[in-house]
Amino acid sequence: MKLAEVELRRVRMPMVTPFRTSFGTQASRDVLLVKVVTPDGEGWGECVALDEPVYSSEYVEGAHHVLRTHLLPRLLDAPDVTATSVGPLLRAVKGHRMAKAAVEAAVLDAELRAGGVSLARYLGGVRGAVDVGVSIGIAASVGQLLDSIEGYLADGYRRVKLKIEPGWDVEPLTQVRRRFGDIALWVDANAAYTLADVDHLARLDELGLQLLEQPLPEDDLAGHAELAQRITTPICLDESITSAGSAAEAIARGACAVVNVKAGRVGGYLEALRIHDVCAARSVPVWCGGMLETGIGRAANVALATLPNFTLPGDISASDRYYATDLTEPFVLHDGRLRVPDGPGIGVAPLPDVLSRLTTSVERIGPS
Ligand code: NPQ
Ligand code: MG
């Protein structure tokens, strides 16, 4: 297809409750949406970059800029663009995986819509609904943490992932076990520890956690491999995995036993599929991570999580866990699962009235 125009749209999404991690608190999302317009129809993608470069080096204003200035011109000037050609067309630009992933997702959605194929079917999905868990930020008190977990368990979430940091780990986790018994419990440190904390992290072993996500800095594969030798809790990597190559290396070095797959972090759904395959070939289970997506990004994540080696519940909560009003028809929990949309492409689109009410800016870019 030839791209006729690309729309970069910013949407302000107020959150139901603020989300606190070791790198800060977020009370609303400034979401960048990409819409590609082609002679065969439109497609949508969501950029997962945050307001600030605190999860990774990308941030929403930077992603918007690199799309406008360096990525979209390379695609708009190409005679033919397909989802599989986006990566090669953008290869000269280093990094900026979240920005690249957003436009690749939009092209893929347009292509699949035009062909009448769902994203789940295209990727090789094997189920019609996916198991989901909930990720819970650092709370103001243990009492508030226990109350929020109680609510999510009542909603039916199939596992609970708690954000931890030095000073908020063993004690609240011990209280959670005391109150809720042997629920499926994971923790995510977002790189808040160092190898000097190994004896402290070993205290997590008696808590029966199913995994410890990204305890150490992104670039410290050696540290994660060393830590894995010294604790029994399985290590899962998030920030450290930026490609199929880095996934293969992390596994070969013994740095992780589980992999969190986020398409935005790795440059797109096609690279996410390659990571799925690399991990499957090495018997390493994967699960679908989340970045507090709207229904656009959530729909694509649900499709990804239908692949066979996504054997653990994803951070793909129902729409109402984050947003009172989603941009699309809301994703609703049914017995701890989300159903996979069966329409073509991602199977959902923004609701026009909601989209226009929440939009803060629109920029349209055409061929030069
Ligand atoms: C993770 N997500 O697995 C991330 C990181 C994260 C669902 O735990 C605002 C928007 C704040 C997205 C903080 C989950 C965020 C964010 C952390 C994503 O590490
Ligand atoms: Mg994480």
PDB file of N, CA, C and O in Angstrom, residues 82-85 104 107-109 111-113 116-126 269-271 273-274 303-304 306-307 340 343-346:
ATOM      1  N   THR A  82       4.294  -2.077   3.659  1.00  0.00           N
ATOM      2  CA  THR A  82       3.518  -3.122   4.332  1.00  0.00           C
ATOM      3  C   THR A  82       4.091  -3.257   5.733  1.00  0.00           C
ATOM      4  O   THR A  82       5.179  -2.730   6.012  1.00  0.00           O
ATOM      5  N   ALA A  83       3.385  -3.966   6.602  1.00  0.00           N
ATOM      6  CA  ALA A  83       3.868  -4.096   7.982  1.00  0.00           C
ATOM      7  C   ALA A  83       5.279  -4.679   8.007  1.00  0.00           C
ATOM      8  O   ALA A  83       6.135  -4.224   8.774  1.00  0.00           O
ATOM      9  N   THR A  84       5.533  -5.662   7.147  1.00  0.00           N
ATOM     10  CA  THR A  84       6.871  -6.284   7.179  1.00  0.00           C
ATOM     11  C   THR A  84       7.943  -5.383   6.587  1.00  0.00           C
ATOM     12  O   THR A  84       9.123  -5.595   6.839  1.00  0.00           O
ATOM     13  N   SER A  85       7.566  -4.368   5.812  1.00  0.00           N
ATOM     14  CA  SER A  85       8.596  -3.480   5.253  1.00  0.00           C
ATOM     15  C   SER A  85       8.855  -2.259   6.135  1.00  0.00           C
ATOM     16  O   SER A  85       9.813  -1.524   5.891  1.00  0.00           O
ATOM     17  N   GLU A 104       4.261   0.904  13.019  1.00  0.00           N
ATOM     18  CA  GLU A 104       4.152  -0.443  12.446  1.00  0.00           C
ATOM     19  C   GLU A 104       2.796  -1.063  12.793  1.00  0.00           C
ATOM     20  O   GLU A 104       2.157  -1.711  11.950  1.00  0.00           O
ATOM     21  N   VAL A 107       0.118   0.418  10.514  1.00  0.00           N
ATOM     22  CA  VAL A 107       0.205  -0.139   9.154  1.00  0.00           C
ATOM     23  C   VAL A 107      -0.338  -1.573   9.145  1.00  0.00           C
ATOM     24  O   VAL A 107      -1.098  -1.966   8.255  1.00  0.00           O
ATOM     25  N   LEU A 108       0.037  -2.336  10.157  1.00  0.00           N
ATOM     26  CA  LEU A 108      -0.436  -3.727  10.245  1.00  0.00           C
ATOM     27  C   LEU A 108      -1.958  -3.775  10.378  1.00  0.00           C
ATOM     28  O   LEU A 108      -2.636  -4.577   9.717  1.00  0.00           O
ATOM     29  N   ASP A 109      -2.513  -2.888  11.208  1.00  0.00           N
ATOM     30  CA  ASP A 109      -3.974  -2.835  11.376  1.00  0.00           C
ATOM     31  C   ASP A 109      -4.657  -2.511  10.049  1.00  0.00           C
ATOM     32  O   ASP A 109      -5.635  -3.171   9.662  1.00  0.00           O
ATOM     33  N   GLU A 111      -3.515  -2.967   7.010  1.00  0.00           N
ATOM     34  CA  GLU A 111      -3.322  -4.084   6.076  1.00  0.00           C
ATOM     35  C   GLU A 111      -4.277  -5.235   6.391  1.00  0.00           C
ATOM     36  O   GLU A 111      -4.902  -5.814   5.487  1.00  0.00           O
ATOM     37  N   LEU A 112      -4.401  -5.565   7.671  1.00  0.00           N
ATOM     38  CA  LEU A 112      -5.255  -6.696   8.062  1.00  0.00           C
ATOM     39  C   LEU A 112      -6.740  -6.358   7.887  1.00  0.00           C
ATOM     40  O   LEU A 112      -7.530  -7.209   7.488  1.00  0.00           O
ATOM     41  N   ARG A 113      -7.108  -5.123   8.186  1.00  0.00           N
ATOM     42  CA  ARG A 113      -8.501  -4.696   7.957  1.00  0.00           C
ATOM     43  C   ARG A 113      -8.846  -4.830   6.481  1.00  0.00           C
ATOM     44  O   ARG A 113      -9.916  -5.336   6.124  1.00  0.00           O
ATOM     45  N   GLY A 116      -9.289  -8.378   5.697  1.00  0.00           N
ATOM     46  CA  GLY A 116     -10.320  -9.107   6.442  1.00  0.00           C
ATOM     47  C   GLY A 116      -9.784 -10.156   7.402  1.00  0.00           C
ATOM     48  O   GLY A 116     -10.467 -11.132   7.716  1.00  0.00           O
ATOM     49  N   VAL A 117      -8.556  -9.948   7.917  1.00  0.00           N
ATOM     50  CA  VAL A 117      -7.929 -10.931   8.820  1.00  0.00           C
ATOM     51  C   VAL A 117      -7.708 -10.294  10.190  1.00  0.00           C
ATOM     52  O   VAL A 117      -7.221  -9.160  10.276  1.00  0.00           O
ATOM     53  N   SER A 118      -8.027 -11.031  11.258  1.00  0.00           N
ATOM     54  CA  SER A 118      -7.790 -10.480  12.597  1.00  0.00           C
ATOM     55  C   SER A 118      -6.298 -10.558  12.937  1.00  0.00           C
ATOM     56  O   SER A 118      -5.572 -11.434  12.436  1.00  0.00           O
ATOM     57  N   LEU A 119      -5.844  -9.649  13.811  1.00  0.00           N
ATOM     58  CA  LEU A 119      -4.435  -9.653  14.242  1.00  0.00           C
ATOM     59  C   LEU A 119      -4.096 -10.972  14.935  1.00  0.00           C
ATOM     60  O   LEU A 119      -3.014 -11.525  14.711  1.00  0.00           O
ATOM     61  N   ALA A 120      -5.001 -11.480  15.756  1.00  0.00           N
ATOM     62  CA  ALA A 120      -4.729 -12.737  16.463  1.00  0.00           C
ATOM     63  C   ALA A 120      -4.490 -13.876  15.477  1.00  0.00           C
ATOM     64  O   ALA A 120      -3.558 -14.662  15.624  1.00  0.00           O
ATOM     65  N   ARG A 121      -5.328 -13.942  14.433  1.00  0.00           N
ATOM     66  CA  ARG A 121      -5.157 -15.010  13.444  1.00  0.00           C
ATOM     67  C   ARG A 121      -3.851 -14.828  12.673  1.00  0.00           C
ATOM     68  O   ARG A 121      -3.108 -15.776  12.435  1.00  0.00           O
ATOM     69  N   TYR A 122      -3.566 -13.592  12.292  1.00  0.00           N
ATOM     70  CA  TYR A 122      -2.323 -13.298  11.555  1.00  0.00           C
ATOM     71  C   TYR A 122      -1.085 -13.725  12.351  1.00  0.00           C
ATOM     72  O   TYR A 122      -0.140 -14.302  11.799  1.00  0.00           O
ATOM     73  N   LEU A 123      -1.095 -13.440  13.663  1.00  0.00           N
ATOM     74  CA  LEU A 123       0.082 -13.747  14.483  1.00  0.00           C
ATOM     75  C   LEU A 123       0.219 -15.238  14.779  1.00  0.00           C
ATOM     76  O   LEU A 123       1.296 -15.709  15.139  1.00  0.00           O
ATOM     77  N   GLY A 124      -0.882 -15.972  14.649  1.00  0.00           N
ATOM     78  CA  GLY A 124      -0.856 -17.408  14.941  1.00  0.00           C
ATOM     79  C   GLY A 124      -1.470 -17.763  16.282  1.00  0.00           C
ATOM     80  O   GLY A 124      -1.054 -18.719  16.939  1.00  0.00           O
ATOM     81  N   GLY A 125      -2.442 -16.996  16.695  1.00  0.00           N
ATOM     82  CA  GLY A 125      -3.097 -17.208  17.985  1.00  0.00           C
ATOM     83  C   GLY A 125      -3.829 -18.535  18.058  1.00  0.00           C
ATOM     84  O   GLY A 125      -4.271 -19.066  17.037  1.00  0.00           O
ATOM     85  N   VAL A 126      -3.921 -19.056  19.281  1.00  0.00           N
ATOM     86  CA  VAL A 126      -4.523 -20.383  19.475  1.00  0.00           C
ATOM     87  C   VAL A 126      -5.668 -20.379  20.488  1.00  0.00           C
ATOM     88  O   VAL A 126      -6.139 -21.435  20.882  1.00  0.00           O
ATOM     89  N   TYR A 269       4.958  -5.439  16.994  1.00  0.00           N
ATOM     90  CA  TYR A 269       4.340  -6.756  17.182  1.00  0.00           C
ATOM     91  C   TYR A 269       5.076  -7.842  16.406  1.00  0.00           C
ATOM     92  O   TYR A 269       5.035  -9.016  16.796  1.00  0.00           O
ATOM     93  N   LEU A 270       5.755  -7.471  15.324  1.00  0.00           N
ATOM     94  CA  LEU A 270       6.478  -8.500  14.568  1.00  0.00           C
ATOM     95  C   LEU A 270       7.724  -8.957  15.334  1.00  0.00           C
ATOM     96  O   LEU A 270       8.030 -10.154  15.373  1.00  0.00           O
ATOM     97  N   GLU A 271       8.430  -8.007  15.983  1.00  0.00           N
ATOM     98  CA  GLU A 271       9.568  -8.392  16.823  1.00  0.00           C
ATOM     99  C   GLU A 271       9.070  -9.148  18.071  1.00  0.00           C
ATOM    100  O   GLU A 271       9.713 -10.095  18.526  1.00  0.00           O
ATOM    101  N   LEU A 273       6.583 -11.129  18.174  1.00  0.00           N
ATOM    102  CA  LEU A 273       6.347 -12.495  17.689  1.00  0.00           C
ATOM    103  C   LEU A 273       7.663 -13.281  17.621  1.00  0.00           C
ATOM    104  O   LEU A 273       7.725 -14.456  18.013  1.00  0.00           O
ATOM    105  N   ARG A 274       8.739 -12.631  17.159  1.00  0.00           N
ATOM    106  CA  ARG A 274      10.045 -13.313  17.104  1.00  0.00           C
ATOM    107  C   ARG A 274      10.541 -13.651  18.516  1.00  0.00           C
ATOM    108  O   ARG A 274      11.151 -14.706  18.733  1.00  0.00           O
ATOM    109  N   ALA A 303      -4.519  -9.713  21.325  1.00  0.00           N
ATOM    110  CA  ALA A 303      -4.235 -10.578  20.167  1.00  0.00           C
ATOM    111  C   ALA A 303      -2.878 -11.268  20.334  1.00  0.00           C
ATOM    112  O   ALA A 303      -2.746 -12.476  20.092  1.00  0.00           O
ATOM    113  N   LEU A 304      -1.864 -10.512  20.776  1.00  0.00           N
ATOM    114  CA  LEU A 304      -0.526 -11.091  20.971  1.00  0.00           C
ATOM    115  C   LEU A 304      -0.575 -12.227  21.998  1.00  0.00           C
ATOM    116  O   LEU A 304       0.068 -13.266  21.823  1.00  0.00           O
ATOM    117  N   THR A 306      -2.668 -14.358  22.578  1.00  0.00           N
ATOM    118  CA  THR A 306      -3.291 -15.620  22.147  1.00  0.00           C
ATOM    119  C   THR A 306      -2.263 -16.613  21.591  1.00  0.00           C
ATOM    120  O   THR A 306      -2.619 -17.749  21.292  1.00  0.00           O
ATOM    121  N   LEU A 307      -0.996 -16.187  21.452  1.00  0.00           N
ATOM    122  CA  LEU A 307       0.032 -17.100  20.927  1.00  0.00           C
ATOM    123  C   LEU A 307       0.322 -18.209  21.942  1.00  0.00           C
ATOM    124  O   LEU A 307       0.192 -18.010  23.149  1.00  0.00           O
ATOM    125  N   VAL A 340     -11.038 -12.111  22.850  1.00  0.00           N
ATOM    126  CA  VAL A 340     -10.261 -11.575  21.734  1.00  0.00           C
ATOM    127  C   VAL A 340     -11.234 -11.045  20.692  1.00  0.00           C
ATOM    128  O   VAL A 340     -12.107 -11.786  20.240  1.00  0.00           O
ATOM    129  N   GLY A 343     -13.061  -9.179  14.848  1.00  0.00           N
ATOM    130  CA  GLY A 343     -13.102  -8.393  13.609  1.00  0.00           C
ATOM    131  C   GLY A 343     -11.713  -8.304  12.994  1.00  0.00           C
ATOM    132  O   GLY A 343     -10.721  -8.710  13.596  1.00  0.00           O
ATOM    133  N   PRO A 344     -11.624  -7.759  11.768  1.00  0.00           N
ATOM    134  CA  PRO A 344     -10.324  -7.641  11.114  1.00  0.00           C
ATOM    135  C   PRO A 344      -9.390  -6.661  11.822  1.00  0.00           C
ATOM    136  O   PRO A 344      -9.834  -5.752  12.514  1.00  0.00           O
ATOM    137  N   GLY A 345      -8.094  -6.862  11.650  1.00  0.00           N
ATOM    138  CA  GLY A 345      -7.110  -6.012  12.315  1.00  0.00           C
ATOM    139  C   GLY A 345      -7.184  -6.198  13.816  1.00  0.00           C
ATOM    140  O   GLY A 345      -7.367  -7.315  14.299  1.00  0.00           O
ATOM    141  N   ILE A 346      -7.046  -5.091  14.568  1.00  0.00           N
ATOM    142  CA  ILE A 346      -7.148  -5.201  16.030  1.00  0.00           C
ATOM    143  C   ILE A 346      -8.591  -5.388  16.469  1.00  0.00           C
ATOM    144  O   ILE A 346      -8.857  -5.681  17.630  1.00  0.00           O
TER     145      ILE A 346
END
